[in-house]
């Protein structure tokens, strides 16, 4: 092995398990101890301030200057008592990461200093944030962007080593009020959904005053040792291996899935879970995933915006804690070719303040009508807006999963299980199209409740191929990427369902006005929706070629790459659902699409450059070194008079290696020429499409030759850590 590769492997083999930071302490003893939660607010805020914050959380009311001062003062006392010395507005710019800019509490005064934190500093800040993507909304000469406090998400203290910082969740907007982050549109979409859903809930439950969208994500990730990570420039700079031959043993045996967790990784999990728990992130499950060195964690579900904050925090914590364990977490959607990639299932539902999960079947037929109403409306919403959902999960990383022989396909379809299919078919058959006869339908089977849980368990476990599945009491959007901010997908989800519920209510009202009974009106509309939405319902194998053909016949889109999926955001439909609903302004939406195209181009550009560098500076030189050894050997054999036939194998191998080297040179040159051409386009969309169509095809060609060389060249001189080393040494 080359020295650096050998050293890396030796380092990994000799690693010790890192002792846990918190051992033998009950989670309940420290859960949410670093959150400015209700009990802390009660203790540290005046009655007026406490009430105002609660009101702001519940109804979104504004907080006055004086009250803000009072809240800030209480928050500061709490944070300082916890050992915090600085504070930061914490936000989610369109880079996909989180951002913070720290300020200290202290202020020089007289010949000493005091600790201050004013209401102004709590409510609004103006970070010099000119370098965040804005899609042209904010020219750099007009760099002002503001962060504004979001009282709906509690403040918390982030500990980094001994340092402690008070973090205030905020939204990020431009001087002219346009959103520059993920959070603001998400909050707007949740509000829009609530406004649309409440009148529908009131058809069944007059007492509800609030509807919240709920999200429970499941985060998949890989873990590898730091020493091997540093040996792979492609992993370091692009998050995935651009080359690397598959090991002889991958995931075929399925022996990793739910297997025992390796000790070092286990320690890492317990450590980041403890950090999560301190921040009130309700992580509850951990297990091995399908691929070697792949794992998953999941929390209890929460209100969507809090769940998104918590997922962003989790990803941040996972990265930091991994370093403590000399490990690296890979959140990329496809770090390794040939084995499964990672996703982030988004379990989504809606709940009322009267304690109802609107996607959970009720105990009585009457309550089942409420369930059916929301269930069928979600299906209708997805049927009409499948393309927008596809756009919402588009990224260069996720393209390696969607439609690339991997779960799930790029075709958006809905899985509901055979039991619900039967129930809907029964309704379609029994409810007359033109008139609902309450008497003859009195026995219509709506007693869904008791059977669903068993049936769903049965069905959904078997069908892991659907991108959007009903799993008993929630829908599970499985096509979201593992490194993505869930906001984009959840914003679209809230928007399409909200829009659908508005339309539904109008139709119901119309029928009722025309003299029909409420139940009858609802049943007839749901029946119609089901009939209209059948094309999006699919229960079979989502990976199969047969489904691709069938989906095409049904007119479902199957767009496999990001630049083309993003076009769905610029359609008339997109404007109706995302702009006319007040979630984005037209300019905000255009800017966002612009940024997504640009991010894609940057990503592919970086990957191409890293790949060219790896091939030219590492792969080709080591191949030549081995080639020269072969040549020396062939010459030597000839020199001492051994028959030419005896060096046949060496000559063949030498020829193959020389051919691969040549092919690599040709492909890398062509790829680099293609990189130049991408700049010819005028718009960001033209650029990204050029990267997609003209640059990416070389990745596979180059990889094929490089991986062939890996299997031919002397292992002792191969420069990069191999798949088997990264995935199997623990
Ligand atoms: P499975 O592991 O079979 O997918 P679980 O019951 O473990 O199902 O749930 C997976 C995720 O779904 C968890 O994060 C959980 O919190 C979330 N979840 C459960 N109920 C809801 C709901 N009503 N709304 C949103 N997410 C939910
Ligand atoms: Mg699940």
Coordinates of N, CA, C and O in Angstrom, one line a residue, residues 238-329:
X238 N -16.7 16.7 -2.2 CA -18.0 16.6 -2.9 C -19.0 15.8 -2.1 O -20.1 15.6 -2.4
X239 N -18.5 15.2 -1.0 CA -19.4 14.4 -0.2 C -19.6 13.0 -0.7 O -20.3 12.2 0.0
X240 N -19.1 12.7 -1.9 CA -19.3 11.3 -2.4 C -18.0 10.8 -3.1 O -17.2 11.6 -3.5
X241 N -17.9 9.5 -3.2 CA -16.8 8.9 -3.9 C -17.1 9.0 -5.4 O -18.1 8.5 -5.9
X242 N -16.2 9.7 -6.2 CA -16.4 9.8 -7.6 C -15.9 8.6 -8.4 O -16.3 8.4 -9.5
X243 N -15.0 7.9 -7.8 CA -14.5 6.6 -8.3 C -14.4 5.6 -7.2 O -14.5 6.0 -6.0
X244 N -14.2 4.4 -7.5 CA -14.0 3.4 -6.5 C -14.7 2.1 -6.9 O -15.9 2.2 -7.2
X245 N -14.0 1.0 -7.0 CA -14.6 -0.2 -7.5 C -15.4 -0.9 -6.3 O -15.0 -0.8 -5.2
X246 N -16.5 -1.5 -6.7 CA -17.4 -2.1 -5.6 C -16.6 -3.3 -5.0 O -15.9 -4.0 -5.7
X247 N -16.7 -3.5 -3.7 CA -16.1 -4.6 -3.1 C -16.8 -5.9 -3.5 O -17.9 -5.9 -3.9
X248 N -16.0 -7.0 -3.3 CA -16.6 -8.3 -3.7 C -17.9 -8.6 -2.8 O -18.8 -9.2 -3.3
X249 N -17.9 -8.1 -1.6 CA -19.1 -8.3 -0.8 C -19.7 -6.9 -0.5 O -19.0 -6.0 0.0
X250 N -20.9 -6.6 -0.9 CA -21.5 -5.4 -0.7 C -22.7 -5.5 0.3 O -22.4 -5.9 1.5
X251 N -23.9 -5.3 -0.1 CA -25.0 -5.5 0.8 C -25.9 -6.7 0.4 O -27.0 -6.8 0.9
X252 N -25.3 -7.5 -0.5 CA -26.1 -8.7 -1.0 C -26.7 -9.5 0.1 O -27.8 -10.0 0.0
X253 N -25.9 -9.7 1.1 CA -26.3 -10.6 2.2 C -27.4 -10.0 3.1 O -27.9 -10.7 3.9
X254 N -27.6 -8.7 3.0 CA -28.4 -8.0 3.9 C -28.1 -8.3 5.3 O -29.0 -8.4 6.2
X255 N -26.8 -8.4 5.6 CA -26.5 -8.8 7.0 C -26.2 -7.6 7.9 O -26.0 -7.6 9.1
X256 N -26.3 -6.4 7.2 CA -26.0 -5.2 8.0 C -27.4 -4.6 8.6 O -27.4 -4.1 9.7
X257 N -28.4 -4.8 7.8 CA -29.7 -4.2 8.2 C -30.2 -4.7 9.5 O -30.3 -5.9 9.8
X258 N -30.5 -3.8 10.4 CA -30.9 -4.1 11.8 C -30.0 -5.0 12.6 O -30.3 -5.6 13.5
X259 N -28.7 -5.1 12.1 CA -27.7 -6.0 12.8 C -27.2 -5.2 14.0 O -27.7 -4.2 14.4
X260 N -26.2 -5.9 14.7 CA -25.7 -5.2 15.9 C -24.9 -4.0 15.4 O -24.2 -4.0 14.4
X261 N -25.0 -2.9 16.2 CA -24.3 -1.7 15.8 C -22.8 -1.8 16.3 O -22.6 -2.1 17.4
X262 N -21.9 -1.5 15.4 CA -20.5 -1.6 15.8 C -20.2 -0.6 17.0 O -20.8 0.5 17.1
X263 N -19.3 -1.0 17.8 CA -19.1 -0.3 19.1 C -18.8 1.2 19.0 O -19.3 2.0 19.7
X264 N -17.8 1.5 18.1 CA -17.4 2.9 18.0 C -18.6 3.7 17.5 O -18.8 4.9 17.9
X265 N -19.3 3.2 16.5 CA -20.5 3.9 16.0 C -21.6 4.1 17.1 O -22.2 5.1 17.2
X266 N -21.7 3.0 17.8 CA -22.7 3.0 18.9 C -22.4 4.2 19.9 O -23.3 5.0 20.3
X267 N -21.1 4.3 20.3 CA -20.7 5.4 21.2 C -21.0 6.7 20.6 O -21.5 7.6 21.2
X268 N -20.7 6.8 19.3 CA -21.0 8.1 18.6 C -22.5 8.4 18.6 O -22.9 9.5 18.9
X269 N -23.3 7.4 18.4 CA -24.8 7.6 18.4 C -25.2 8.1 19.7 O -26.0 9.1 19.8
X270 N -24.8 7.4 20.8 CA -25.2 7.8 22.1 C -24.8 9.2 22.4 O -25.6 10.0 23.1
X271 N -23.6 9.6 21.9 CA -23.1 10.9 22.2 C -24.0 12.0 21.5 O -24.3 13.0 22.1
X272 N -24.2 11.8 20.2 CA -25.0 12.8 19.5 C -26.4 12.8 19.9 O -27.1 13.9 20.0
X273 N -26.9 11.7 20.3 CA -28.3 11.6 20.9 C -28.4 12.5 22.1 O -29.4 13.2 22.3
X274 N -27.4 12.3 23.0 CA -27.4 13.1 24.2 C -27.4 14.6 23.9 O -28.1 15.4 24.5
X275 N -26.6 15.0 22.9 CA -26.6 16.4 22.5 C -27.9 16.8 22.0 O -28.4 17.9 22.3
X276 N -28.6 16.0 21.3 CA -29.9 16.2 20.7 C -30.9 16.4 21.9 O -31.7 17.3 21.9
X277 N -30.8 15.5 22.9 CA -31.8 15.5 24.0 C -31.7 16.8 24.8 O -32.6 17.4 25.2
X278 N -30.4 17.3 25.0 CA -30.2 18.5 25.7 C -31.0 19.7 25.0 O -31.4 20.6 25.6
X279 N -31.0 19.5 23.7 CA -31.7 20.6 22.9 C -33.2 20.3 22.6 O -33.8 20.9 21.8
X280 N -33.7 19.3 23.3 CA -35.1 19.0 23.2 C -35.5 18.4 21.8 O -36.6 18.4 21.4
X281 N -34.5 17.8 21.2 CA -34.8 17.1 19.9 C -35.2 15.6 20.3 O -34.3 14.9 20.8
X282 N -36.4 15.3 20.0 CA -36.9 14.0 20.6 C -36.5 12.7 19.9 O -37.3 11.9 19.5
X283 N -35.2 12.6 19.6 CA -34.7 11.4 19.0 C -35.0 10.1 19.8 O -34.8 10.1 21.0
X284 N -35.5 9.1 19.1 CA -35.9 7.9 19.9 C -35.4 6.6 19.3 O -35.4 5.6 20.0
X285 N -35.2 6.6 18.0 CA -34.8 5.3 17.5 C -33.4 5.4 16.7 O -33.1 6.4 16.2
X286 N -32.7 4.3 16.7 CA -31.5 4.1 16.0 C -31.3 2.7 15.5 O -31.8 1.8 16.2
X287 N -30.9 2.6 14.3 CA -30.6 1.2 13.8 C -29.7 1.2 12.6 O -29.4 2.3 12.0
X288 N -29.1 0.0 12.3 CA -28.3 -0.1 11.1 C -29.3 0.0 9.9 O -30.4 -0.5 9.9
X289 N -28.8 0.5 8.8 CA -29.6 0.5 7.5 C -29.0 -0.6 6.6 O -28.2 -1.4 7.0
X290 N -29.6 -0.6 5.4 CA -29.3 -1.7 4.5 C -27.8 -1.8 4.1 O -27.2 -2.9 4.1
X291 N -27.2 -0.7 3.7 CA -25.8 -0.8 3.2 C -24.8 -0.9 4.4 O -25.1 -0.5 5.5
X292 N -23.6 -1.4 4.1 CA -22.6 -1.5 5.1 C -22.3 -0.1 5.6 O -22.2 0.8 4.7
X293 N -22.1 0.1 6.9 CA -21.8 1.4 7.5 C -22.8 2.5 7.3 O -22.6 3.6 7.4
X294 N -24.1 2.0 7.0 CA -25.2 3.0 6.9 C -26.1 2.8 8.1 O -26.4 1.7 8.5
X295 N -26.6 3.9 8.6 CA -27.4 3.9 9.8 C -28.6 4.9 9.7 O -28.7 5.6 8.7
X296 N -29.5 4.8 10.6 CA -30.7 5.7 10.6 C -31.1 6.1 12.0 O -30.9 5.3 13.0
X297 N -31.5 7.3 12.2 CA -32.1 7.7 13.4 C -33.4 8.5 13.2 O -33.6 9.0 12.1
X298 N -34.3 8.4 14.1 CA -35.6 9.1 14.0 C -36.2 9.6 15.3 O -35.9 9.0 16.3
X299 N -36.8 10.8 15.3 CA -37.4 11.3 16.5 C -38.9 11.1 16.6 O -39.5 10.5 15.6
X300 N -39.6 11.5 17.6 CA -41.0 11.6 17.7 C -41.3 12.8 16.7 O -40.6 13.8 16.6
X301 N -42.5 12.7 16.1 CA -42.9 13.8 15.2 C -43.2 15.1 16.0 O -43.5 15.1 17.2
X302 N -43.1 16.3 15.4 CA -43.4 17.6 16.0 C -44.1 18.5 15.0 O -44.1 18.1 13.8
X303 N -44.5 19.6 15.4 CA -45.0 20.6 14.5 C -43.9 20.9 13.4 O -42.7 20.9 13.7
X304 N -44.3 21.0 12.2 CA -43.4 20.9 11.0 C -42.2 21.9 11.1 O -41.1 21.5 10.9
X305 N -42.5 23.2 11.6 CA -41.3 24.1 11.5 C -40.3 23.8 12.6 O -39.1 23.9 12.5
X306 N -40.8 23.3 13.8 CA -39.9 22.9 14.8 C -39.1 21.6 14.4 O -37.9 21.5 14.6
X307 N -39.8 20.7 13.8 CA -39.2 19.5 13.3 C -38.1 19.8 12.3 O -37.0 19.2 12.3
X308 N -38.3 20.8 11.4 CA -37.3 21.2 10.5 C -36.1 21.8 11.2 O -34.9 21.4 10.9
X309 N -36.3 22.7 12.1 CA -35.2 23.2 12.9 C -34.4 22.1 13.6 O -33.2 22.1 13.5
X310 N -35.2 21.2 14.1 CA -34.5 20.1 14.8 C -33.7 19.2 13.9 O -32.6 18.7 14.3
X311 N -34.2 19.0 12.7 CA -33.4 18.2 11.8 C -32.1 18.9 11.3 O -31.1 18.3 11.2
X312 N -32.3 20.2 11.1 CA -31.1 21.0 10.7 C -30.0 21.0 11.9 O -28.8 20.8 11.6
X313 N -30.5 21.1 13.1 CA -29.7 21.1 14.3 C -29.0 19.7 14.4 O -27.8 19.6 14.7
X314 N -29.8 18.7 14.2 CA -29.3 17.3 14.2 C -28.1 17.1 13.3 O -27.1 16.6 13.7
X315 N -28.3 17.6 12.0 CA -27.2 17.3 11.0 C -26.0 18.0 11.5 O -24.9 17.5 11.3
X316 N -26.1 19.2 12.1 CA -25.0 20.0 12.5 C -24.3 19.3 13.7 O -23.1 19.1 13.7
X317 N -25.1 18.8 14.6 CA -24.6 18.1 15.8 C -23.9 16.8 15.4 O -22.8 16.4 15.9
X318 N -24.5 16.1 14.4 CA -23.9 14.8 13.9 C -22.5 15.1 13.4 O -21.6 14.3 13.7
X319 N -22.3 16.2 12.7 CA -21.0 16.5 12.1 C -20.0 16.8 13.2 O -18.9 16.3 13.2
X320 N -20.5 17.6 14.2 CA -19.5 18.0 15.2 C -19.1 16.8 16.1 O -18.0 16.7 16.5
X321 N -20.1 16.1 16.5 CA -19.9 15.0 17.5 C -19.0 13.9 16.8 O -18.2 13.3 17.4
X322 N -19.2 13.7 15.5 CA -18.4 12.7 14.8 C -16.9 13.0 14.9 O -16.1 12.1 15.1
X323 N -16.6 14.2 14.9 CA -15.1 14.6 15.0 C -14.6 14.2 16.3 O -13.4 13.8 16.4
X324 N -15.4 14.3 17.4 CA -14.9 13.9 18.7 C -14.6 12.4 18.7 O -13.7 12.0 19.4
X325 N -15.2 11.6 17.8 CA -15.0 10.2 17.8 C -14.1 9.8 16.7 O -14.0 8.6 16.3
X326 N -13.4 10.8 16.0 CA -12.6 10.5 14.9 C -13.3 9.8 13.8 O -12.8 8.9 13.1
X327 N -14.6 10.1 13.7 CA -15.4 9.6 12.6 C -15.9 10.7 11.7 O -15.8 11.9 12.1
X328 N -16.4 10.4 10.6 CA -17.0 11.4 9.7 C -18.4 10.9 9.4 O -18.6 9.7 9.0
X329 N -19.4 11.7 9.5 CA -20.7 11.4 9.1 C -20.9 11.8 7.6 O -20.5 12.9 7.2

